[in-house]
XYZ file of C-alpha atoms in Angstrom:
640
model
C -35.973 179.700 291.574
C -35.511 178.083 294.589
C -32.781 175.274 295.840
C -35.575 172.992 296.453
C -37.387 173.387 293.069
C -34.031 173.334 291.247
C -33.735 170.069 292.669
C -36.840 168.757 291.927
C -36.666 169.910 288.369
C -33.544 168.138 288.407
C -35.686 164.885 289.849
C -38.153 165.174 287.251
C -35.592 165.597 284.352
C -33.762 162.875 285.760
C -36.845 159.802 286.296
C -38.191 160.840 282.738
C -34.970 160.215 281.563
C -35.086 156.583 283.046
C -38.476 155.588 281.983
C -39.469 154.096 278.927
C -40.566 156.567 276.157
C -44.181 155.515 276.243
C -44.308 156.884 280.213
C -44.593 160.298 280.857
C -44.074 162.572 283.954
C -46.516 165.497 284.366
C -45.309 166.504 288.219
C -42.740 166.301 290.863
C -43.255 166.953 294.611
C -41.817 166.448 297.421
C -44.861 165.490 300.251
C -42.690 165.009 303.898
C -39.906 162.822 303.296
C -41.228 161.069 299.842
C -40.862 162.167 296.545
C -44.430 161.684 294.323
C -44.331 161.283 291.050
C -46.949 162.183 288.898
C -47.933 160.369 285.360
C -50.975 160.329 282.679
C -49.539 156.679 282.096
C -50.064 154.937 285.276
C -51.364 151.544 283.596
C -47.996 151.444 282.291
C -45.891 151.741 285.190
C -48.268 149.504 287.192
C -47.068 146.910 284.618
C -43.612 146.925 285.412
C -43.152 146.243 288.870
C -39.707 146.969 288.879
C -39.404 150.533 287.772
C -40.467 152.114 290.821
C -38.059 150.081 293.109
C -35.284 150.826 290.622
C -35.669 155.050 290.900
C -35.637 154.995 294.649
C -32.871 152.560 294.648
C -31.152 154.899 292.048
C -32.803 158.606 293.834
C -31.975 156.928 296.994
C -35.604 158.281 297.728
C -39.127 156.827 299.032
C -41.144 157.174 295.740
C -44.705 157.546 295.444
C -46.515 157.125 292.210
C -49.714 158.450 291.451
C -51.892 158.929 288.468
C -52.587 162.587 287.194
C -55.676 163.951 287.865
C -56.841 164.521 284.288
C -56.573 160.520 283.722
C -58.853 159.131 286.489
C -61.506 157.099 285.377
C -64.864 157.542 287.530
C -64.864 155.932 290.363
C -68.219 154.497 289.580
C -66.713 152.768 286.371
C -63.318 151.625 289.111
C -65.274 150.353 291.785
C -66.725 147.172 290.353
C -63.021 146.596 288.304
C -61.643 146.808 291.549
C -63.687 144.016 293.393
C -63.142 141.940 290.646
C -59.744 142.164 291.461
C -59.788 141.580 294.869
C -60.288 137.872 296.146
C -63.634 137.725 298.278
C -61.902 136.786 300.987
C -59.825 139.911 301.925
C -63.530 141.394 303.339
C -63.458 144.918 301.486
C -65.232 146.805 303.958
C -65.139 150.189 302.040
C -63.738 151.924 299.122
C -62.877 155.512 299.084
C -61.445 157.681 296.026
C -59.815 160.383 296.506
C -59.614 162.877 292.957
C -57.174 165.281 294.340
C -54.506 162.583 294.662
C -56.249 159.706 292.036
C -55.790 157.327 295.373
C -58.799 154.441 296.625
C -58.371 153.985 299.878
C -59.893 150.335 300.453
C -60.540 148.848 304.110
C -60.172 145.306 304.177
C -60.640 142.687 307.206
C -57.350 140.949 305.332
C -55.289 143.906 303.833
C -52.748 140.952 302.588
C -54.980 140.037 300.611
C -55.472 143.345 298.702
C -52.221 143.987 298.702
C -51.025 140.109 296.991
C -47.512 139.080 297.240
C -44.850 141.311 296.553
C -47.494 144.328 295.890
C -49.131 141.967 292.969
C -53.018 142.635 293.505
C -51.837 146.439 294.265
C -50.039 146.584 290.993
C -52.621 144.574 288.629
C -55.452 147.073 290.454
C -53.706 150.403 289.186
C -53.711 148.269 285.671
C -57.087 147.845 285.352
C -58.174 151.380 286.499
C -55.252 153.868 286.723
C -56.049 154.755 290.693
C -53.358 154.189 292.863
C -54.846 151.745 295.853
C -54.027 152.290 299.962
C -55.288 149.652 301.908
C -55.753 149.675 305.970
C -57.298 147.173 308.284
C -60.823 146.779 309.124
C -60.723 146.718 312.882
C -61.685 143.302 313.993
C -63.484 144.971 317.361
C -64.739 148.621 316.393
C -62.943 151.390 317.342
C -64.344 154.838 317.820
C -60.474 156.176 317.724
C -59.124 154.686 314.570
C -62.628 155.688 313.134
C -62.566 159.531 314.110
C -58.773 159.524 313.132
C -59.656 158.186 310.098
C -62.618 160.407 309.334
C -60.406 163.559 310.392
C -57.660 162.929 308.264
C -59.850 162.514 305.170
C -61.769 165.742 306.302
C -58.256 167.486 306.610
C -56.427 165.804 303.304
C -56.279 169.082 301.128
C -54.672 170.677 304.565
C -52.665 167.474 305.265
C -51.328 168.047 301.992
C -50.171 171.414 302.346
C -48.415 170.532 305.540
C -46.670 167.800 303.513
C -45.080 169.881 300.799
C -44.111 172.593 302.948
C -42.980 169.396 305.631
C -40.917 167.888 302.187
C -39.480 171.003 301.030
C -38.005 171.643 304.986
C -36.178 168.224 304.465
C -35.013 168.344 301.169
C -33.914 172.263 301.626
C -29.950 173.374 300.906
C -27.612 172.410 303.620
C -26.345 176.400 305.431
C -23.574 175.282 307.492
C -20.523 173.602 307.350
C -19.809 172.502 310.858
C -20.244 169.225 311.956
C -21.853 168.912 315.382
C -24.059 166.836 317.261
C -25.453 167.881 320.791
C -28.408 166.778 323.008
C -30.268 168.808 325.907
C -32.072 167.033 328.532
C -35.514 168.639 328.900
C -36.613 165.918 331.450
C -37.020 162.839 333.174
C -33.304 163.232 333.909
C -32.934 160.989 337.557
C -36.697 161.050 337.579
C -39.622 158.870 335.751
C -41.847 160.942 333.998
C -41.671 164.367 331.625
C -39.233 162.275 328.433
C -38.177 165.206 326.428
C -35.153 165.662 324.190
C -33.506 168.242 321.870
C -30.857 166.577 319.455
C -29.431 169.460 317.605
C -26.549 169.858 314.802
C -25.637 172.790 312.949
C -28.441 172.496 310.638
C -31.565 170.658 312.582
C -33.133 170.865 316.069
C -35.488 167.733 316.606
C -37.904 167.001 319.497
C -37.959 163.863 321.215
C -41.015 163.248 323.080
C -42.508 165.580 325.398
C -44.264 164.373 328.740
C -46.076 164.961 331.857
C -45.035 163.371 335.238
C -47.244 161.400 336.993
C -48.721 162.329 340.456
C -46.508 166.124 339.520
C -47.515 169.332 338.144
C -43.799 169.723 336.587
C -43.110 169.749 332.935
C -40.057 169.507 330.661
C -38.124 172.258 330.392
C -39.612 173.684 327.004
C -38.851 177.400 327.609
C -34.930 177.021 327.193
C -33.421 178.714 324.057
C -32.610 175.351 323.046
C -36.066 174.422 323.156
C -38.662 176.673 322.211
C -37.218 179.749 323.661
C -36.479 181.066 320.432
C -39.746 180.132 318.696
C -41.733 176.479 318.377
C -40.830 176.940 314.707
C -36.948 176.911 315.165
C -37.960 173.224 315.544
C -37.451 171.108 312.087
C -39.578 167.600 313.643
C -40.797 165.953 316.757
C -40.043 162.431 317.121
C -42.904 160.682 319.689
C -41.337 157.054 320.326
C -44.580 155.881 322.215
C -47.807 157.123 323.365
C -47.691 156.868 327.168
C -48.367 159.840 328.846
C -45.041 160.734 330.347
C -43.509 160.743 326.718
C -47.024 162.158 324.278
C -49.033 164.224 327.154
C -47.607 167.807 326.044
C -47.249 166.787 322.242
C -50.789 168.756 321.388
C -49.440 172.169 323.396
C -46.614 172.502 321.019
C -48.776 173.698 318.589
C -50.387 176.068 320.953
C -46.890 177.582 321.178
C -47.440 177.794 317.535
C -45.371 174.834 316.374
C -46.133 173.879 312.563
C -44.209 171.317 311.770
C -44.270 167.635 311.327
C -44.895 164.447 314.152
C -43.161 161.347 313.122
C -44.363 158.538 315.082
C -46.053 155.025 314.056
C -49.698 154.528 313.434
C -50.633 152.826 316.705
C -48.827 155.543 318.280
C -50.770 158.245 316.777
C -53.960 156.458 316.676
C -53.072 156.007 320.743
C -51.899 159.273 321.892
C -55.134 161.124 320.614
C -57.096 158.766 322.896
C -55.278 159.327 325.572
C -54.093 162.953 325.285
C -58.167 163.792 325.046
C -58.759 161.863 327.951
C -56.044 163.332 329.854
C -57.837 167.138 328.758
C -61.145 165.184 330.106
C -59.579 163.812 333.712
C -58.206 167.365 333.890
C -61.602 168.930 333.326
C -62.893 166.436 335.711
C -60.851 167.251 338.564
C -61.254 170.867 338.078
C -57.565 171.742 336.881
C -57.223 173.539 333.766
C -55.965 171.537 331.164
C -53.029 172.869 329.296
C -54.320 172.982 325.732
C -57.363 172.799 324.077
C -58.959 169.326 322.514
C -58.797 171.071 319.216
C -54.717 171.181 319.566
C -54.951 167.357 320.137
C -56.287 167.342 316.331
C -53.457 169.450 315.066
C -51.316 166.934 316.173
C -52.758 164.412 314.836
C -53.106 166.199 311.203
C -49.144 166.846 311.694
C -48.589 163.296 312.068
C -45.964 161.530 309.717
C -46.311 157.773 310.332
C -43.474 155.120 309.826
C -43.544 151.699 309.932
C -40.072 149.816 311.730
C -37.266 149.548 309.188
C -37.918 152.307 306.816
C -34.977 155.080 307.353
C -36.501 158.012 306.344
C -34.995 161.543 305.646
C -36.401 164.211 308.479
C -34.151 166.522 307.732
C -31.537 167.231 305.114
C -28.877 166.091 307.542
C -31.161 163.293 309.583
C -32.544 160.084 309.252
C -34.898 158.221 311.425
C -35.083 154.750 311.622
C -38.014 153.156 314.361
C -37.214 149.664 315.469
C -39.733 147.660 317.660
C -39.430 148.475 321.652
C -41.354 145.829 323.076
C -43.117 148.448 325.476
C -46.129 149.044 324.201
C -48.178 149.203 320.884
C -46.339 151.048 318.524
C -43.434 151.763 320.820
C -40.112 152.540 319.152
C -36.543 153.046 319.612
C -35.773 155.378 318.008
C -32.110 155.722 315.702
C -30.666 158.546 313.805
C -28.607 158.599 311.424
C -26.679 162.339 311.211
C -24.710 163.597 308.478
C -23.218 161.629 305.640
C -21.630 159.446 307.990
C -20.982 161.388 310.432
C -22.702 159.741 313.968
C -25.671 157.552 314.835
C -27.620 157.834 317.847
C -30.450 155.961 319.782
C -33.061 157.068 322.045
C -34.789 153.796 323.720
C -38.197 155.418 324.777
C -39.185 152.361 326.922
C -37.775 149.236 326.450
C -39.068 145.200 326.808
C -36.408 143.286 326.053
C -37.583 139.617 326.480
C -41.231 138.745 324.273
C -44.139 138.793 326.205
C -47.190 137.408 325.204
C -48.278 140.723 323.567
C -44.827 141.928 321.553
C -41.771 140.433 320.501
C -38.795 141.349 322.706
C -37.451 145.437 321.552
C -34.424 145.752 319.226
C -31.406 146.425 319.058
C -29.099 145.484 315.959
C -28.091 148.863 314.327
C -25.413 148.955 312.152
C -23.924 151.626 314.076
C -24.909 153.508 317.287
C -21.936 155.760 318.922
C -24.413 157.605 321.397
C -27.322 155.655 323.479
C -29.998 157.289 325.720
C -31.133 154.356 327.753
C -34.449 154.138 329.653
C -33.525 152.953 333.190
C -36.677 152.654 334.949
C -35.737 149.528 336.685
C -31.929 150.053 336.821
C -31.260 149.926 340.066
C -28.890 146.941 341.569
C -31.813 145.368 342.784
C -34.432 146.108 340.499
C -35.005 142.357 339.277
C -38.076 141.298 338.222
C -40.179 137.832 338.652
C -39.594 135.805 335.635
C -43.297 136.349 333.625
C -44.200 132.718 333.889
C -43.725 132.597 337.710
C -45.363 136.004 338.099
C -49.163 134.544 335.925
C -48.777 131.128 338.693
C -48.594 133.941 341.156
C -51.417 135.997 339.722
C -53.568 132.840 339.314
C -52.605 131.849 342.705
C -53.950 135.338 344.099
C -57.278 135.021 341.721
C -57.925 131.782 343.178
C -57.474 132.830 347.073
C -60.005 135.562 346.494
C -62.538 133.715 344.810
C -62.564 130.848 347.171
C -63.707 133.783 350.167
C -66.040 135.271 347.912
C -64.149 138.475 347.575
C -62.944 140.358 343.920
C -59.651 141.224 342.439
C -59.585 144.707 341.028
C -56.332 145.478 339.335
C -55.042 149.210 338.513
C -53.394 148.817 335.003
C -52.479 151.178 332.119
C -54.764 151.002 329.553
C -52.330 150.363 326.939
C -50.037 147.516 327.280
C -50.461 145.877 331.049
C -54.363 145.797 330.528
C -54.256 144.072 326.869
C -51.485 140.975 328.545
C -53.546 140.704 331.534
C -56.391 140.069 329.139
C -54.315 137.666 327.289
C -52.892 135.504 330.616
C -56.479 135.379 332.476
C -58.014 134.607 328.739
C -55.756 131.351 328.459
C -55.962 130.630 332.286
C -59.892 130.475 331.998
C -59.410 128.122 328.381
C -57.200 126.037 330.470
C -59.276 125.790 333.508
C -56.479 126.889 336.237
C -59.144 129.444 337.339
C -62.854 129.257 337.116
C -64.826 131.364 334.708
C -65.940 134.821 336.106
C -66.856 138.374 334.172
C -63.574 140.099 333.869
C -64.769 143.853 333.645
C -62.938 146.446 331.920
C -63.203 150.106 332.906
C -61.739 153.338 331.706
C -60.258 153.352 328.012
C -58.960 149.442 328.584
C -61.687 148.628 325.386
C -61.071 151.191 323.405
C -57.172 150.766 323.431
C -57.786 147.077 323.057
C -59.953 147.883 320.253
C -56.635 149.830 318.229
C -54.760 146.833 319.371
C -56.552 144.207 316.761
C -56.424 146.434 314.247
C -52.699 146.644 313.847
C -51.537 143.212 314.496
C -49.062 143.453 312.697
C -47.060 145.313 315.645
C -47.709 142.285 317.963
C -46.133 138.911 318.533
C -46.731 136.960 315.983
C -48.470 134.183 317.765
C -51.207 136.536 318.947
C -50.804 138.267 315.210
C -52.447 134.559 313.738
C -54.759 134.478 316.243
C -56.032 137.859 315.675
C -56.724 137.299 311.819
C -58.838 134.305 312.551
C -62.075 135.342 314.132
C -63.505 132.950 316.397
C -59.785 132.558 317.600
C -59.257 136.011 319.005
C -58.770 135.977 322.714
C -59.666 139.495 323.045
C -63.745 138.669 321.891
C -63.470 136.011 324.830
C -66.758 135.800 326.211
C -65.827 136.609 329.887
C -64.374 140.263 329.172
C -67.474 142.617 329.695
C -67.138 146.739 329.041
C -67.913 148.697 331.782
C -69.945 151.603 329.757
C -72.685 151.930 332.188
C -71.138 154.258 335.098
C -71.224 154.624 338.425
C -74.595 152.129 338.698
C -73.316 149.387 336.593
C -69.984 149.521 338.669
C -72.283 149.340 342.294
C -73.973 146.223 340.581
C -70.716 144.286 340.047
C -69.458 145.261 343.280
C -72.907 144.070 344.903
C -72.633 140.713 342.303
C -70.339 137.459 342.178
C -67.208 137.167 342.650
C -65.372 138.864 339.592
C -62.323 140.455 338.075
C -62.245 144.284 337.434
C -59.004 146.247 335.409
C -59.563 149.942 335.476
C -57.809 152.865 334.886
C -55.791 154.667 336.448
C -52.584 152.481 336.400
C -50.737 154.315 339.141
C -54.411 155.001 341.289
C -53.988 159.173 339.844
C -57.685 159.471 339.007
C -59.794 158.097 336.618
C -62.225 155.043 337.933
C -60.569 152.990 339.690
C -61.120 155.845 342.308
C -64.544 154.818 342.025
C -63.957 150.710 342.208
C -61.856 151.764 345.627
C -65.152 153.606 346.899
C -67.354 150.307 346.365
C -64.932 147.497 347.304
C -62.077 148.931 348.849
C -64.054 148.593 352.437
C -64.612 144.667 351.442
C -61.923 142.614 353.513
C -62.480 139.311 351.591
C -61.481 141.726 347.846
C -57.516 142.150 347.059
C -56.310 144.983 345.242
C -53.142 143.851 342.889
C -50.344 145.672 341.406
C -49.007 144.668 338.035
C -47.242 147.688 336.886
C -44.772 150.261 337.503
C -46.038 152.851 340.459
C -43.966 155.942 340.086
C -43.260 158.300 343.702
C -45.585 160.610 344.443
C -48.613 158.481 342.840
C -51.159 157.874 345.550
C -50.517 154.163 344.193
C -47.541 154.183 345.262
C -48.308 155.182 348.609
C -51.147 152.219 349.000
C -48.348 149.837 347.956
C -46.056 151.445 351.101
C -48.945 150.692 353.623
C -51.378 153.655 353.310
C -54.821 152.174 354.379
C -56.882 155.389 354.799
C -56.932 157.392 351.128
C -58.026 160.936 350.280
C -61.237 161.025 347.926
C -62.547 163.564 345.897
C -66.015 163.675 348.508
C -66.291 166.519 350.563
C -67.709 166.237 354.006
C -70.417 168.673 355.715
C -67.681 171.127 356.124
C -66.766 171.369 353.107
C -63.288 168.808 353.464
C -61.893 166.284 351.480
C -62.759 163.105 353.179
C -60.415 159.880 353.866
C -61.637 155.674 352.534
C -60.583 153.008 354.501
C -59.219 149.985 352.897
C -59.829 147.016 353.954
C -59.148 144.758 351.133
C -55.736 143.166 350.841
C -53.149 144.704 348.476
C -50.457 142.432 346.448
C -47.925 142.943 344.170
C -47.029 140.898 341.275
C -44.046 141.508 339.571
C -43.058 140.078 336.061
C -45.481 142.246 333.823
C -44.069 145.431 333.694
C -43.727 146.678 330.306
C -40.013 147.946 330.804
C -37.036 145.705 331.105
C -35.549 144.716 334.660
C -32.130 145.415 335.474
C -30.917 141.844 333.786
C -33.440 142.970 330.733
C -31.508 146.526 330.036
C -28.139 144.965 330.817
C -28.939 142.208 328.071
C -30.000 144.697 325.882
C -26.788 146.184 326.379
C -24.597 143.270 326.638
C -26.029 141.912 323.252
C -25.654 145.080 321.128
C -22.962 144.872 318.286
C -21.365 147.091 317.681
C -21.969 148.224 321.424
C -22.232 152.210 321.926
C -19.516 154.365 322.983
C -21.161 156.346 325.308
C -24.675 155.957 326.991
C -26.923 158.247 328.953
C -29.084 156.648 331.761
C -32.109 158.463 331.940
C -35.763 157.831 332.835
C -35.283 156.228 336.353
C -34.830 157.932 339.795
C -31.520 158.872 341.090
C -30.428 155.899 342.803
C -31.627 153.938 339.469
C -29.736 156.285 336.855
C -26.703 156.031 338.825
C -26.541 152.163 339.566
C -27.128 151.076 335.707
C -24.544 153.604 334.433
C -21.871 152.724 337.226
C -23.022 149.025 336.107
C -22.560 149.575 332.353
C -19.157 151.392 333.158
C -17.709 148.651 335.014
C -19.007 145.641 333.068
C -18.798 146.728 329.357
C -16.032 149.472 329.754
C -18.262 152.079 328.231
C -18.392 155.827 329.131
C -21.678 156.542 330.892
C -23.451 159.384 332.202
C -26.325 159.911 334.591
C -27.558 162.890 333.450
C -29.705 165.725 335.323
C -31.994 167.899 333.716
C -31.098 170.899 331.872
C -27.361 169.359 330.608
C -26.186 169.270 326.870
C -23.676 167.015 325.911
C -21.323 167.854 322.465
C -20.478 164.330 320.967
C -18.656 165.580 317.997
């Protein structure tokens, strides 16, 4: 018999022992990092609300109850007991029952209300008809992502649940070694934005943190290194994906074309987020006539992989690792991500991306752990001068801009990540419309900006809360305001705006790398009266980049009678407005800093270019007396 079946033999012995007489336990598995426990008497332990709480406060495990099999009633029988239990109000949009696991999975418009205070409605459901209830949103504005991932994962549960056994037994297996170590390798964005990727290793564990592309660059984290997957994708116990931008989720999918097997802990925005955009990176890559680097069907094996937290839950992910998330302020989803290695034994912190004032989308990131000895810091905008317009000044400037171009009859087209910039751009010209400081006009959305708005509503619980209230009350949500408009129509609905009023357009590309905004530069990039406005982050090397250093005359994909590329002229004014980047400033990631308690021993400045890296940590060294490190590419550092 194995260590890990020992063990849960042990578990089982151990929880029958603490129930009540009358409560039986027919099975116990480990499925990732819970433990489920299976009963023929789950009307009973629905009835005391306590006793679950009580084992995984006494286990020191995430427990999972569910009913056995053999016990289910049919779900024709539970599906009307189950609506009576449910106030009409929550909106039960569909109820699904699952036999192989006795769960309902019910989609509600108000998932609060399913779930009652303190898990009440939950509890008094698996009362009344043994099934043990999941409840996720009803997105308020459809999503074709959160449906297909949705869909998948149901087609893929009997697979999914294979993956989580073998995931659980990985965590929960015997501990080999006893040396106490903890080391990280820098696979990337080391004095450079662009290609995140991470190995934190002990003894026992090698985990994956994030794994990019660069933007406006063919290069790609250093994944071949023995430390990496030089000696086999499987010598890796867990990636860790702390947010779904490109340059930290792009190469996710083509570990498992290296044959990786193992488990993706992320949230569920993130997932949800990096298939859309890992499928439309394949499809811009198809587009432009590269080869894309995996197939779309490794994009769904990352998905299936997928292990989502929510913020605050430490979780085992390895039997000498937990992983906490806290809230990053970046982007939807984004986390910064904390482990907790060895019984004691050191803590550290990866940032991802950091916002560390609110913004009208997400509540300012984190960063009260109880102990962090080790920080890899994000220092996109470290540099000494790398001080941003204060948000409020930077919307008066972007309504100031709006209003310039409308009065000559010209159009604002902005460039803007589809995740993040796009959604508070919607928010800021939404309220500045309500509030009449500029008049109404169509604000168009192109690219993915209405799908990824679309995943946005349905987890508002990841967003400030202000916009959180406003999202559960219909007629309230700013993003159904009547002026947004989707662009679905192609290349002739985008030559009839261009020909129409004056108007606002966000598109994709955020850093002008493809994508349609290519297109919007094609039909009003020639118009002198139009502006073209910055609003986020253009990394060197991005043909964005190069329009904001003066380029006028651009490269497009047309080919002349002899077969060459040919040049655009632009004649529309470019501006850039600061403020609404979705990383902290220099004074944001010295706050974050500054404000941490305890503060870190050590930190490594990454994810900035050289002059960047090396200003914040000569910063942090001086100010806070800390030992800092700008590391390059390729380094491991020993911190125990």
């Amino acid at each position: 018999m194995s260590s890990v079946d020992k063990q849960l033999e042990n578990l089982k012995a151990e929880i029958t022992n603490e129930l009540p007489r009358d409560i039986s336990v027919s099975d116990v598995k480990y499925e990732g990092p819970e433990l489920v426990v299976y009963t023929r008497d789950p009307k009973k332990f629905a009835k005391n609300g306590d006793l679950i709480r009580k084992l995984a406060s006494k286990l020191r495990k995430r427990i999972t109850v569910r009913p056995d099999p053999d016990v289910l009633s049919d779900p024709r029988d539970a599906e009307p007991q189950i609506m009576a239990v449910i106030p009409e109000e929550a909106g039960v949009t569909d109820l699904d029952f699952h036999i192989d696991t006795g769960e309902v999975v019910i989609e509600a418009q108000k998932p609060g209300m399913v779930i009652g205070r303190h898990g009440s409605t939950l509890r008094e459901i698996t009362q009344e008809v043994g099934w043990t209830p999941e409840v996720v949103r009803t997105p308020p504005i459809e999503s074709s992502t959160v449906s297909n991932v949705r869909n998948f994962l149901k087609q893929e549960r009997e697979d999914r649940r294979r993956i989580l056994e073998r995931t659980g037994r990985q965590i929960h297996r015997e501990q080999l070694s006893n040396d106490e170590w903890v080391r990280i390798t820098t696979l990337g964005c080391c004095r450079e934005v662009g290609r995140a990727s991470f190995i934190l290793s002990t003894p026992e564990t090698r985990i994956l943190i994030d794994c990019g592309d660069k933007p406006g660059s063919d290069d790609v984290p250093y994944l071949q290194v023995p430390e990496a997957l030089g000696s086999g994708a499987n010598s890796l116990d867990a990636v860790v994906l702390t947010h779904a931008h490109l340059d930290h989720s792009a190469l996710i999918p083509l570990l498992f074309k290296y044959g990786y097997d193992g488990p993706i802990y992320t949230t569920e925005p993130t997932r949800d987020l990096m298939g859309l955009l890992t499928l439309d990176y394949l499809d811009v890559a198809s587009k432009e006539g590269r080869t894309p680097p995996y197939e779309s069907e490794m994009v769904r094996e990352a998905i299936k992989h997928t292990i989502p937290l929510e913020y605050g839950d430490v979780t085992d992910i390895a039997p000498d690792v937990k992983l906490t998330f806290h809230n990053a302020g970046h982007i939807l989803g984004s986390s910064v991500s904390h482990f907790h290695i060895g019984d004691g034994l050191y803590n550290v912190a990866f940032s991802g991306d950091i916002h560390y004032d609110d913004t009208r989308l997400f509540n300012g990131a984190v960063n009260d752990f109880p102990r962090v000895e080790t920080l890899v810091l994000e220092s996109t905008y470290g540099g000494r001068n790398d001080y941003q317009t204060d948000q409020e000044d930077s919307e008066k400037r972007l309504i100031e801009v709006i209003n310039e171009t409308y009065d000559r009859g010209g159009k604002v087209v902005i460039p803007a990540f589809a995740v993040g910039r796009s959604q508070e751009i919607m928010l800021v010209l939404e309220q500045a419309m309500r509030d009449g400081k500029i008049p109404e006009m169509p604000v168009h959305l192109d690219g993915m900006i209405w799908e990824a708005t679309a995943i946005h509503t349905t987890y508002p619980e990841y967003l400030r809360d202000e916009l959180r209230d406003r999202i559960f009350h219909e007629d309230e949500n700013p993003f159904l305001a009547d002026e947004f408009n989707h662009i679905d129509g192609g290349e002739e609905e985008r030559q009839d705006v261009a020909d129409g009023d004056q108007a606002i357009i966000l598109s994709t590309s955020g850093m002008v790398t493809g994508g349609p905004i290519m297109s919007w530069l094609r039909h009003i990039g020639p118009d002198p009266k139009s502006r073209l406005v910055f609003v986020g982050y253009q990394a060197q090397g991005t043909l964005g980049r190069r329009i904001q250093n003066g380029w006028d005359e651009i490269p497009v994909n047309d080919r002349d009678n002899s077969g060459r590329s040919s040049t655009l002229k632009l004649k529309m004014d470019v501006e850039t407005v600061d403020g609404f980047s979705g990383h902290a400033d220099r004074q944001g990631l010295e706050n974050f800093i500054k404000t941490m308690n305890p503060r870190p021993e050590k930190v490594l400045c990454v994810h900035g270019d050289e002059r960047s890296v090396q200003d914040l940590s000569s910063a942090l060294y001086h100010n806070y007396n800390m030992r800092t490190f700008a590391p390059k590419n390729l380094e491991t550092f020993r911190f125990k």
